[in-house]
């Protein structure tokens, strides 16, 4: 086969159902498993029940698991975010939405890149040693994550309005759940900021020196004061953001269902034809279903 055919073969493999689904599952499962394992190790040390997530990256074997797990998560998130962008680009072009939604889709991947990098490197900048760098990285995750979730909710809503998409959408509940998760994210972020502002500078200084000089004493001295509640809101924020990523799977499944229909129809643009248009819109993904048919021969 010539070089162009090899490129299209690779594209067909890359956008195959098993690859898209497996990447999403692993990208969601790995951070959950990492945080869950680190939390169990934290409790086994006799530490308090409500740590900040970044507390898990401060000491010993917990910090190693935390760093490795989140570094791999950052890499996978970058791949998943790119998948979402390319799939949605194809869907948005096909259903002929306003250009503003395609611009928003492109902006989301630009926002997702620093978020993925921040997740990947946060384990290398523990707050007890490099506080200012750690805070910068954490702010990228917190504020960037909420911004991405907002854009994600808009795109899920816009595509869900299309009757041609709705007929292929088997995860309507997942699509609608982003709005609820986004509300949780906003409330968690606002509550975390509010409770932290009620904490005195002396308390912050005590946390910093305790974590640096006497980790066991720091981790066992956890109470449900303003700092403890801030940690609870941080967990709520991060878990709601992770859940928000899963909602984009609804659009991936629509793309896969459309792809199967195109395969059955010999390459006809199913979504466009359902809107009364027979045109085939040029896109890097448009040849994938047709190519799958040729590879299956």
PDB file of C-alpha atoms in Angstrom:
ATOM      1  CA  UNK A   1       0.000   0.000   0.000  1.00  0.00           C
ATOM      2  CA  UNK A   2       1.141   3.576  -0.677  1.00  0.00           C
ATOM      3  CA  UNK A   3       1.875   6.058   2.065  1.00  0.00           C
ATOM      4  CA  UNK A   4      -1.548   7.748   2.024  1.00  0.00           C
ATOM      5  CA  UNK A   5      -3.293   4.406   2.439  1.00  0.00           C
ATOM      6  CA  UNK A   6      -1.088   3.597   5.425  1.00  0.00           C
ATOM      7  CA  UNK A   7      -2.003   6.937   6.992  1.00  0.00           C
ATOM      8  CA  UNK A   8      -5.704   6.228   6.587  1.00  0.00           C
ATOM      9  CA  UNK A   9      -5.250   2.725   7.991  1.00  0.00           C
ATOM     10  CA  UNK A  10      -3.647   4.201  11.088  1.00  0.00           C
ATOM     11  CA  UNK A  11      -6.471   6.738  11.337  1.00  0.00           C
ATOM     12  CA  UNK A  12      -9.058   3.967  11.183  1.00  0.00           C
ATOM     13  CA  UNK A  13      -7.280   2.060  13.957  1.00  0.00           C
ATOM     14  CA  UNK A  14      -6.854   5.207  16.074  1.00  0.00           C
ATOM     15  CA  UNK A  15     -10.551   6.098  15.884  1.00  0.00           C
ATOM     16  CA  UNK A  16     -11.739   2.531  16.368  1.00  0.00           C
ATOM     17  CA  UNK A  17     -14.405   1.898  18.996  1.00  0.00           C
ATOM     18  CA  UNK A  18     -12.209  -0.192  21.273  1.00  0.00           C
ATOM     19  CA  UNK A  19      -9.402   2.412  21.311  1.00  0.00           C
ATOM     20  CA  UNK A  20     -11.717   5.360  22.016  1.00  0.00           C
ATOM     21  CA  UNK A  21     -13.612   3.526  24.735  1.00  0.00           C
ATOM     22  CA  UNK A  22     -10.581   1.959  26.396  1.00  0.00           C
ATOM     23  CA  UNK A  23      -8.730   5.268  26.536  1.00  0.00           C
ATOM     24  CA  UNK A  24     -11.728   6.964  28.152  1.00  0.00           C
ATOM     25  CA  UNK A  25     -12.203   4.164  30.698  1.00  0.00           C
ATOM     26  CA  UNK A  26      -8.522   4.089  31.680  1.00  0.00           C
ATOM     27  CA  UNK A  27      -8.289   7.907  31.812  1.00  0.00           C
ATOM     28  CA  UNK A  28     -11.214   7.983  34.238  1.00  0.00           C
ATOM     29  CA  UNK A  29     -10.321   4.865  36.195  1.00  0.00           C
ATOM     30  CA  UNK A  30      -6.644   5.645  36.756  1.00  0.00           C
ATOM     31  CA  UNK A  31      -7.096   8.880  38.774  1.00  0.00           C
ATOM     32  CA  UNK A  32      -9.913   7.272  40.766  1.00  0.00           C
ATOM     33  CA  UNK A  33      -7.730   4.242  41.517  1.00  0.00           C
ATOM     34  CA  UNK A  34      -4.714   6.435  42.323  1.00  0.00           C
ATOM     35  CA  UNK A  35      -6.579   8.676  44.741  1.00  0.00           C
ATOM     36  CA  UNK A  36      -8.419   5.732  46.274  1.00  0.00           C
ATOM     37  CA  UNK A  37      -5.209   3.752  46.864  1.00  0.00           C
ATOM     38  CA  UNK A  38      -3.389   6.789  48.251  1.00  0.00           C
ATOM     39  CA  UNK A  39      -6.304   7.529  50.579  1.00  0.00           C
ATOM     40  CA  UNK A  40      -6.262   3.950  51.892  1.00  0.00           C
ATOM     41  CA  UNK A  41      -2.505   4.211  52.478  1.00  0.00           C
ATOM     42  CA  UNK A  42      -3.092   7.548  54.230  1.00  0.00           C
ATOM     43  CA  UNK A  43      -5.622   5.972  56.603  1.00  0.00           C
ATOM     44  CA  UNK A  44      -3.340   3.012  57.226  1.00  0.00           C
ATOM     45  CA  UNK A  45      -0.716   5.428  58.564  1.00  0.00           C
ATOM     46  CA  UNK A  46      -3.245   6.529  61.161  1.00  0.00           C
ATOM     47  CA  UNK A  47      -3.737   9.924  59.544  1.00  0.00           C
ATOM     48  CA  UNK A  48      -6.868  12.057  59.729  1.00  0.00           C
ATOM     49  CA  UNK A  49      -9.888  11.263  57.623  1.00  0.00           C
ATOM     50  CA  UNK A  50     -10.016  14.504  55.592  1.00  0.00           C
ATOM     51  CA  UNK A  51      -6.712  15.331  53.865  1.00  0.00           C
ATOM     52  CA  UNK A  52      -6.289  17.763  51.034  1.00  0.00           C
ATOM     53  CA  UNK A  53      -5.710  15.801  47.855  1.00  0.00           C
ATOM     54  CA  UNK A  54      -2.217  17.273  47.606  1.00  0.00           C
ATOM     55  CA  UNK A  55      -1.444  15.963  51.109  1.00  0.00           C
ATOM     56  CA  UNK A  56      -1.294  12.523  49.511  1.00  0.00           C
ATOM     57  CA  UNK A  57       1.810  13.599  47.584  1.00  0.00           C
ATOM     58  CA  UNK A  58       3.925  14.664  50.555  1.00  0.00           C
ATOM     59  CA  UNK A  59       5.420  11.579  52.131  1.00  0.00           C
ATOM     60  CA  UNK A  60       6.975   8.211  51.368  1.00  0.00           C
ATOM     61  CA  UNK A  61       5.319   5.500  49.330  1.00  0.00           C
ATOM     62  CA  UNK A  62       2.042   7.434  49.168  1.00  0.00           C
ATOM     63  CA  UNK A  63       3.790  10.266  47.358  1.00  0.00           C
ATOM     64  CA  UNK A  64       5.358   7.838  44.874  1.00  0.00           C
ATOM     65  CA  UNK A  65       1.996   6.271  44.009  1.00  0.00           C
ATOM     66  CA  UNK A  66       0.427   9.731  43.811  1.00  0.00           C
ATOM     67  CA  UNK A  67       3.101  11.072  41.461  1.00  0.00           C
ATOM     68  CA  UNK A  68       3.218   8.066  39.111  1.00  0.00           C
ATOM     69  CA  UNK A  69      -0.561   7.743  38.957  1.00  0.00           C
ATOM     70  CA  UNK A  70      -1.210  11.401  38.189  1.00  0.00           C
ATOM     71  CA  UNK A  71       1.643  11.619  35.686  1.00  0.00           C
ATOM     72  CA  UNK A  72       0.077   8.779  33.699  1.00  0.00           C
ATOM     73  CA  UNK A  73      -3.348  10.382  34.161  1.00  0.00           C
ATOM     74  CA  UNK A  74      -2.109  13.652  32.681  1.00  0.00           C
ATOM     75  CA  UNK A  75      -0.856  11.865  29.566  1.00  0.00           C
ATOM     76  CA  UNK A  76      -4.127   9.981  29.130  1.00  0.00           C
ATOM     77  CA  UNK A  77      -6.193  13.121  29.678  1.00  0.00           C
ATOM     78  CA  UNK A  78      -4.347  14.838  26.839  1.00  0.00           C
ATOM     79  CA  UNK A  79      -5.262  11.952  24.500  1.00  0.00           C
ATOM     80  CA  UNK A  80      -8.900  11.877  25.649  1.00  0.00           C
ATOM     81  CA  UNK A  81      -9.294  15.634  25.255  1.00  0.00           C
ATOM     82  CA  UNK A  82      -7.905  15.453  21.721  1.00  0.00           C
ATOM     83  CA  UNK A  83     -10.277  12.585  20.933  1.00  0.00           C
ATOM     84  CA  UNK A  84     -13.229  14.640  22.161  1.00  0.00           C
ATOM     85  CA  UNK A  85     -12.187  17.647  20.103  1.00  0.00           C
ATOM     86  CA  UNK A  86     -11.754  15.723  16.845  1.00  0.00           C
ATOM     87  CA  UNK A  87     -14.962  13.728  17.293  1.00  0.00           C
ATOM     88  CA  UNK A  88     -16.961  16.843  18.105  1.00  0.00           C
ATOM     89  CA  UNK A  89     -15.384  18.722  15.219  1.00  0.00           C
ATOM     90  CA  UNK A  90     -16.734  16.042  12.898  1.00  0.00           C
ATOM     91  CA  UNK A  91     -20.189  16.074  14.520  1.00  0.00           C
ATOM     92  CA  UNK A  92     -20.439  19.878  14.628  1.00  0.00           C
ATOM     93  CA  UNK A  93     -19.397  20.169  10.972  1.00  0.00           C
ATOM     94  CA  UNK A  94     -21.806  17.463   9.916  1.00  0.00           C
ATOM     95  CA  UNK A  95     -24.898  18.873  11.640  1.00  0.00           C
ATOM     96  CA  UNK A  96     -23.874  22.323  10.391  1.00  0.00           C
ATOM     97  CA  UNK A  97     -23.911  24.232  13.679  1.00  0.00           C
ATOM     98  CA  UNK A  98     -22.962  27.873  14.044  1.00  0.00           C
ATOM     99  CA  UNK A  99     -19.252  28.579  13.818  1.00  0.00           C
ATOM    100  CA  UNK A 100     -19.195  29.795  17.431  1.00  0.00           C
ATOM    101  CA  UNK A 101     -19.627  26.227  18.660  1.00  0.00           C
ATOM    102  CA  UNK A 102     -16.758  24.998  16.504  1.00  0.00           C
ATOM    103  CA  UNK A 103     -14.592  27.802  17.876  1.00  0.00           C
ATOM    104  CA  UNK A 104     -15.607  26.820  21.414  1.00  0.00           C
ATOM    105  CA  UNK A 105     -14.641  23.227  20.663  1.00  0.00           C
ATOM    106  CA  UNK A 106     -11.200  24.355  19.505  1.00  0.00           C
ATOM    107  CA  UNK A 107     -10.807  26.558  22.584  1.00  0.00           C
ATOM    108  CA  UNK A 108     -11.583  23.634  24.870  1.00  0.00           C
ATOM    109  CA  UNK A 109      -8.636  21.624  23.606  1.00  0.00           C
ATOM    110  CA  UNK A 110      -6.393  24.654  24.133  1.00  0.00           C
ATOM    111  CA  UNK A 111      -7.654  24.809  27.723  1.00  0.00           C
ATOM    112  CA  UNK A 112      -7.319  21.052  28.156  1.00  0.00           C
ATOM    113  CA  UNK A 113      -3.610  20.993  27.328  1.00  0.00           C
ATOM    114  CA  UNK A 114      -2.452  23.044  30.357  1.00  0.00           C
ATOM    115  CA  UNK A 115      -4.884  21.128  32.562  1.00  0.00           C
ATOM    116  CA  UNK A 116      -3.388  17.818  31.437  1.00  0.00           C
ATOM    117  CA  UNK A 117       0.138  19.134  32.008  1.00  0.00           C
ATOM    118  CA  UNK A 118      -0.823  20.440  35.460  1.00  0.00           C
ATOM    119  CA  UNK A 119      -2.289  17.080  36.467  1.00  0.00           C
ATOM    120  CA  UNK A 120       0.840  15.337  35.244  1.00  0.00           C
ATOM    121  CA  UNK A 121       3.322  17.529  37.119  1.00  0.00           C
ATOM    122  CA  UNK A 122       1.516  18.320  40.372  1.00  0.00           C
ATOM    123  CA  UNK A 123       3.106  15.324  42.078  1.00  0.00           C
ATOM    124  CA  UNK A 124       6.543  16.785  41.354  1.00  0.00           C
ATOM    125  CA  UNK A 125       5.823  20.053  43.170  1.00  0.00           C
ATOM    126  CA  UNK A 126       4.599  19.190  46.694  1.00  0.00           C
ATOM    127  CA  UNK A 127       3.215  22.177  48.543  1.00  0.00           C
ATOM    128  CA  UNK A 128       5.432  21.717  51.608  1.00  0.00           C
ATOM    129  CA  UNK A 129       8.542  22.386  49.463  1.00  0.00           C
ATOM    130  CA  UNK A 130       7.497  24.554  46.514  1.00  0.00           C
ATOM    131  CA  UNK A 131       4.316  26.203  47.724  1.00  0.00           C
ATOM    132  CA  UNK A 132       4.008  28.954  45.104  1.00  0.00           C
ATOM    133  CA  UNK A 133       4.593  26.604  42.180  1.00  0.00           C
ATOM    134  CA  UNK A 134       2.171  24.109  43.654  1.00  0.00           C
ATOM    135  CA  UNK A 135      -0.530  26.762  44.019  1.00  0.00           C
ATOM    136  CA  UNK A 136      -0.069  27.874  40.401  1.00  0.00           C
ATOM    137  CA  UNK A 137      -0.449  24.293  39.186  1.00  0.00           C
ATOM    138  CA  UNK A 138      -3.474  23.699  41.442  1.00  0.00           C
ATOM    139  CA  UNK A 139      -5.165  26.886  40.191  1.00  0.00           C
ATOM    140  CA  UNK A 140      -4.770  25.674  36.598  1.00  0.00           C
ATOM    141  CA  UNK A 141      -6.557  22.449  37.552  1.00  0.00           C
ATOM    142  CA  UNK A 142      -9.295  24.136  39.622  1.00  0.00           C
ATOM    143  CA  UNK A 143     -10.170  27.132  37.465  1.00  0.00           C
ATOM    144  CA  UNK A 144      -9.214  25.533  34.159  1.00  0.00           C
ATOM    145  CA  UNK A 145     -11.223  22.447  35.013  1.00  0.00           C
ATOM    146  CA  UNK A 146     -14.353  24.464  35.819  1.00  0.00           C
ATOM    147  CA  UNK A 147     -13.915  26.497  32.620  1.00  0.00           C
ATOM    148  CA  UNK A 148     -13.532  23.303  30.559  1.00  0.00           C
ATOM    149  CA  UNK A 149     -16.597  21.747  32.234  1.00  0.00           C
ATOM    150  CA  UNK A 150     -18.621  24.863  31.359  1.00  0.00           C
ATOM    151  CA  UNK A 151     -17.664  24.634  27.687  1.00  0.00           C
ATOM    152  CA  UNK A 152     -18.278  20.888  27.741  1.00  0.00           C
ATOM    153  CA  UNK A 153     -21.801  21.466  29.077  1.00  0.00           C
ATOM    154  CA  UNK A 154     -22.528  23.958  26.272  1.00  0.00           C
ATOM    155  CA  UNK A 155     -21.363  21.559  23.540  1.00  0.00           C
ATOM    156  CA  UNK A 156     -23.242  18.618  25.036  1.00  0.00           C
ATOM    157  CA  UNK A 157     -26.383  20.763  25.136  1.00  0.00           C
ATOM    158  CA  UNK A 158     -25.949  22.023  21.576  1.00  0.00           C
ATOM    159  CA  UNK A 159     -25.348  18.624  20.032  1.00  0.00           C
ATOM    160  CA  UNK A 160     -28.142  17.105  22.103  1.00  0.00           C
ATOM    161  CA  UNK A 161     -30.606  19.542  20.497  1.00  0.00           C
ATOM    162  CA  UNK A 162     -30.037  17.987  17.073  1.00  0.00           C
ATOM    163  CA  UNK A 163     -32.686  15.395  16.262  1.00  0.00           C
ATOM    164  CA  UNK A 164     -30.196  13.438  14.148  1.00  0.00           C
ATOM    165  CA  UNK A 165     -27.830  13.231  17.135  1.00  0.00           C
ATOM    166  CA  UNK A 166     -30.660  12.470  19.567  1.00  0.00           C
ATOM    167  CA  UNK A 167     -31.695   9.428  17.512  1.00  0.00           C
ATOM    168  CA  UNK A 168     -28.202   7.967  17.910  1.00  0.00           C
ATOM    169  CA  UNK A 169     -27.701   9.090  21.519  1.00  0.00           C
ATOM    170  CA  UNK A 170     -27.846   6.122  23.903  1.00  0.00           C
ATOM    171  CA  UNK A 171     -26.440   8.107  26.841  1.00  0.00           C
ATOM    172  CA  UNK A 172     -28.957  10.938  27.170  1.00  0.00           C
ATOM    173  CA  UNK A 173     -28.785  10.748  30.973  1.00  0.00           C
ATOM    174  CA  UNK A 174     -25.009  11.024  30.877  1.00  0.00           C
ATOM    175  CA  UNK A 175     -25.316  14.049  28.573  1.00  0.00           C
ATOM    176  CA  UNK A 176     -27.730  15.802  30.954  1.00  0.00           C
ATOM    177  CA  UNK A 177     -25.659  15.015  34.046  1.00  0.00           C
ATOM    178  CA  UNK A 178     -22.929  17.513  33.097  1.00  0.00           C
ATOM    179  CA  UNK A 179     -25.187  20.376  34.174  1.00  0.00           C
ATOM    180  CA  UNK A 180     -25.584  18.923  37.665  1.00  0.00           C
ATOM    181  CA  UNK A 181     -21.895  18.126  37.956  1.00  0.00           C
ATOM    182  CA  UNK A 182     -21.025  21.637  36.807  1.00  0.00           C
ATOM    183  CA  UNK A 183     -23.226  23.083  39.548  1.00  0.00           C
ATOM    184  CA  UNK A 184     -21.422  20.903  42.104  1.00  0.00           C
ATOM    185  CA  UNK A 185     -18.076  22.104  40.737  1.00  0.00           C
ATOM    186  CA  UNK A 186     -19.035  25.774  41.020  1.00  0.00           C
ATOM    187  CA  UNK A 187     -20.418  25.369  44.533  1.00  0.00           C
ATOM    188  CA  UNK A 188     -17.416  23.323  45.662  1.00  0.00           C
ATOM    189  CA  UNK A 189     -14.915  25.838  44.291  1.00  0.00           C
ATOM    190  CA  UNK A 190     -16.751  28.796  45.837  1.00  0.00           C
ATOM    191  CA  UNK A 191     -17.108  27.002  49.177  1.00  0.00           C
ATOM    192  CA  UNK A 192     -13.440  25.991  49.220  1.00  0.00           C
ATOM    193  CA  UNK A 193     -12.331  29.572  48.565  1.00  0.00           C
ATOM    194  CA  UNK A 194     -14.720  30.908  51.222  1.00  0.00           C
ATOM    195  CA  UNK A 195     -13.534  28.498  53.920  1.00  0.00           C
ATOM    196  CA  UNK A 196      -9.855  29.028  53.126  1.00  0.00           C
ATOM    197  CA  UNK A 197     -10.281  32.781  53.408  1.00  0.00           C
ATOM    198  CA  UNK A 198     -11.534  32.267  56.941  1.00  0.00           C
ATOM    199  CA  UNK A 199      -8.272  30.539  57.849  1.00  0.00           C
ATOM    200  CA  UNK A 200      -5.693  32.742  59.545  1.00  0.00           C
ATOM    201  CA  UNK A 201      -2.138  33.148  58.169  1.00  0.00           C
ATOM    202  CA  UNK A 202      -0.862  31.611  61.406  1.00  0.00           C
ATOM    203  CA  UNK A 203      -2.820  28.419  60.716  1.00  0.00           C
ATOM    204  CA  UNK A 204      -1.365  28.220  57.201  1.00  0.00           C
ATOM    205  CA  UNK A 205       2.143  28.731  58.568  1.00  0.00           C
ATOM    206  CA  UNK A 206       1.565  25.971  61.117  1.00  0.00           C
ATOM    207  CA  UNK A 207       0.374  23.609  58.368  1.00  0.00           C
ATOM    208  CA  UNK A 208       3.427  24.336  56.267  1.00  0.00           C
ATOM    209  CA  UNK A 209       5.957  23.813  59.035  1.00  0.00           C
ATOM    210  CA  UNK A 210       4.150  20.724  60.326  1.00  0.00           C
ATOM    211  CA  UNK A 211       3.986  19.053  56.924  1.00  0.00           C
ATOM    212  CA  UNK A 212       7.654  19.818  56.294  1.00  0.00           C
ATOM    213  CA  UNK A 213       9.130  18.929  59.682  1.00  0.00           C
ATOM    214  CA  UNK A 214       6.720  16.448  61.277  1.00  0.00           C
ATOM    215  CA  UNK A 215       4.558  14.766  58.668  1.00  0.00           C
ATOM    216  CA  UNK A 216       3.060  12.163  61.009  1.00  0.00           C
ATOM    217  CA  UNK A 217       2.089  14.823  63.495  1.00  0.00           C
ATOM    218  CA  UNK A 218       0.597  16.927  60.709  1.00  0.00           C
ATOM    219  CA  UNK A 219      -1.432  14.115  59.160  1.00  0.00           C
ATOM    220  CA  UNK A 220      -2.855  12.859  62.471  1.00  0.00           C
ATOM    221  CA  UNK A 221      -3.865  16.350  63.597  1.00  0.00           C
ATOM    222  CA  UNK A 222      -6.807  16.707  61.239  1.00  0.00           C
ATOM    223  CA  UNK A 223     -10.062  18.251  62.430  1.00  0.00           C
ATOM    224  CA  UNK A 224     -13.292  19.444  60.846  1.00  0.00           C
ATOM    225  CA  UNK A 225     -12.416  23.112  61.172  1.00  0.00           C
ATOM    226  CA  UNK A 226     -12.380  25.549  58.262  1.00  0.00           C
ATOM    227  CA  UNK A 227      -9.314  23.813  56.792  1.00  0.00           C
ATOM    228  CA  UNK A 228     -10.969  20.420  57.128  1.00  0.00           C
ATOM    229  CA  UNK A 229     -14.077  21.640  55.315  1.00  0.00           C
ATOM    230  CA  UNK A 230     -11.923  23.187  52.594  1.00  0.00           C
ATOM    231  CA  UNK A 231     -10.408  19.740  52.020  1.00  0.00           C
ATOM    232  CA  UNK A 232     -13.905  18.235  51.734  1.00  0.00           C
ATOM    233  CA  UNK A 233     -14.876  20.833  49.132  1.00  0.00           C
ATOM    234  CA  UNK A 234     -11.646  20.174  47.220  1.00  0.00           C
ATOM    235  CA  UNK A 235     -12.496  16.473  46.970  1.00  0.00           C
ATOM    236  CA  UNK A 236     -16.013  17.369  45.826  1.00  0.00           C
ATOM    237  CA  UNK A 237     -14.596  19.707  43.169  1.00  0.00           C
ATOM    238  CA  UNK A 238     -12.095  17.211  41.767  1.00  0.00           C
ATOM    239  CA  UNK A 239     -14.529  14.292  41.724  1.00  0.00           C
ATOM    240  CA  UNK A 240     -17.179  16.382  39.966  1.00  0.00           C
ATOM    241  CA  UNK A 241     -14.606  17.428  37.349  1.00  0.00           C
ATOM    242  CA  UNK A 242     -13.618  13.806  36.770  1.00  0.00           C
ATOM    243  CA  UNK A 243     -17.291  12.947  36.404  1.00  0.00           C
ATOM    244  CA  UNK A 244     -17.678  15.792  33.926  1.00  0.00           C
ATOM    245  CA  UNK A 245     -15.071  14.255  31.643  1.00  0.00           C
ATOM    246  CA  UNK A 246     -17.122  11.065  31.514  1.00  0.00           C
ATOM    247  CA  UNK A 247     -20.149  12.947  30.159  1.00  0.00           C
ATOM    248  CA  UNK A 248     -18.290  13.665  26.916  1.00  0.00           C
ATOM    249  CA  UNK A 249     -18.454   9.923  26.257  1.00  0.00           C
ATOM    250  CA  UNK A 250     -22.021  10.539  25.055  1.00  0.00           C
ATOM    251  CA  UNK A 251     -20.687  12.369  21.992  1.00  0.00           C
ATOM    252  CA  UNK A 252     -18.058   9.696  21.375  1.00  0.00           C
ATOM    253  CA  UNK A 253     -20.797   7.041  21.308  1.00  0.00           C
ATOM    254  CA  UNK A 254     -22.845   9.159  18.889  1.00  0.00           C
ATOM    255  CA  UNK A 255     -19.817   9.364  16.605  1.00  0.00           C
ATOM    256  CA  UNK A 256     -19.302   5.593  16.782  1.00  0.00           C
ATOM    257  CA  UNK A 257     -22.986   4.936  16.056  1.00  0.00           C
ATOM    258  CA  UNK A 258     -22.838   7.361  13.096  1.00  0.00           C
ATOM    259  CA  UNK A 259     -19.675   5.620  11.940  1.00  0.00           C
ATOM    260  CA  UNK A 260     -21.398   2.221  11.951  1.00  0.00           C
ATOM    261  CA  UNK A 261     -24.318   3.613   9.970  1.00  0.00           C
ATOM    262  CA  UNK A 262     -21.948   5.125   7.414  1.00  0.00           C
ATOM    263  CA  UNK A 263     -20.265   1.751   7.106  1.00  0.00           C
ATOM    264  CA  UNK A 264     -23.613   0.063   6.450  1.00  0.00           C
ATOM    265  CA  UNK A 265     -24.604   2.765   3.955  1.00  0.00           C
ATOM    266  CA  UNK A 266     -21.376   2.574   2.008  1.00  0.00           C
ATOM    267  CA  UNK A 267     -19.979   5.919   3.158  1.00  0.00           C
ATOM    268  CA  UNK A 268     -23.091   8.115   2.934  1.00  0.00           C
ATOM    269  CA  UNK A 269     -23.121  10.971   5.432  1.00  0.00           C
ATOM    270  CA  UNK A 270     -25.861   9.682   7.744  1.00  0.00           C
ATOM    271  CA  UNK A 271     -26.193  12.693  10.007  1.00  0.00           C
ATOM    272  CA  UNK A 272     -26.302  15.166   7.144  1.00  0.00           C
ATOM    273  CA  UNK A 273     -28.786  13.078   5.167  1.00  0.00           C
ATOM    274  CA  UNK A 274     -31.050  12.936   8.203  1.00  0.00           C
ATOM    275  CA  UNK A 275     -31.112  16.735   8.060  1.00  0.00           C
ATOM    276  CA  UNK A 276     -32.140  16.631   4.410  1.00  0.00           C
ATOM    277  CA  UNK A 277     -28.702  17.276   2.970  1.00  0.00           C
ATOM    278  CA  UNK A 278     -26.807  14.811   0.816  1.00  0.00           C
ATOM    279  CA  UNK A 279     -23.503  16.683   0.969  1.00  0.00           C
ATOM    280  CA  UNK A 280     -20.409  15.049   2.397  1.00  0.00           C
ATOM    281  CA  UNK A 281     -18.400  17.501   4.483  1.00  0.00           C
ATOM    282  CA  UNK A 282     -14.651  17.179   4.223  1.00  0.00           C
ATOM    283  CA  UNK A 283     -12.985  16.282   7.514  1.00  0.00           C
ATOM    284  CA  UNK A 284      -9.989  14.275   8.715  1.00  0.00           C
ATOM    285  CA  UNK A 285     -12.449  11.753  10.155  1.00  0.00           C
ATOM    286  CA  UNK A 286     -14.796  11.497   7.199  1.00  0.00           C
ATOM    287  CA  UNK A 287     -12.846   8.669   5.547  1.00  0.00           C
ATOM    288  CA  UNK A 288     -12.597   6.522   8.675  1.00  0.00           C
ATOM    289  CA  UNK A 289     -15.898   4.605   8.339  1.00  0.00           C
ATOM    290  CA  UNK A 290     -15.340   4.055   4.608  1.00  0.00           C
ATOM    291  CA  UNK A 291     -11.839   2.857   5.258  1.00  0.00           C
ATOM    292  CA  UNK A 292     -13.026   0.439   7.910  1.00  0.00           C
ATOM    293  CA  UNK A 293     -15.283  -1.110   5.270  1.00  0.00           C
ATOM    294  CA  UNK A 294     -12.370  -1.489   2.855  1.00  0.00           C
ATOM    295  CA  UNK A 295     -10.164  -2.991   5.552  1.00  0.00           C
ATOM    296  CA  UNK A 296     -12.854  -5.506   6.426  1.00  0.00           C
ATOM    297  CA  UNK A 297     -12.852  -6.876   2.872  1.00  0.00           C
TER     298      UNK A 297
END
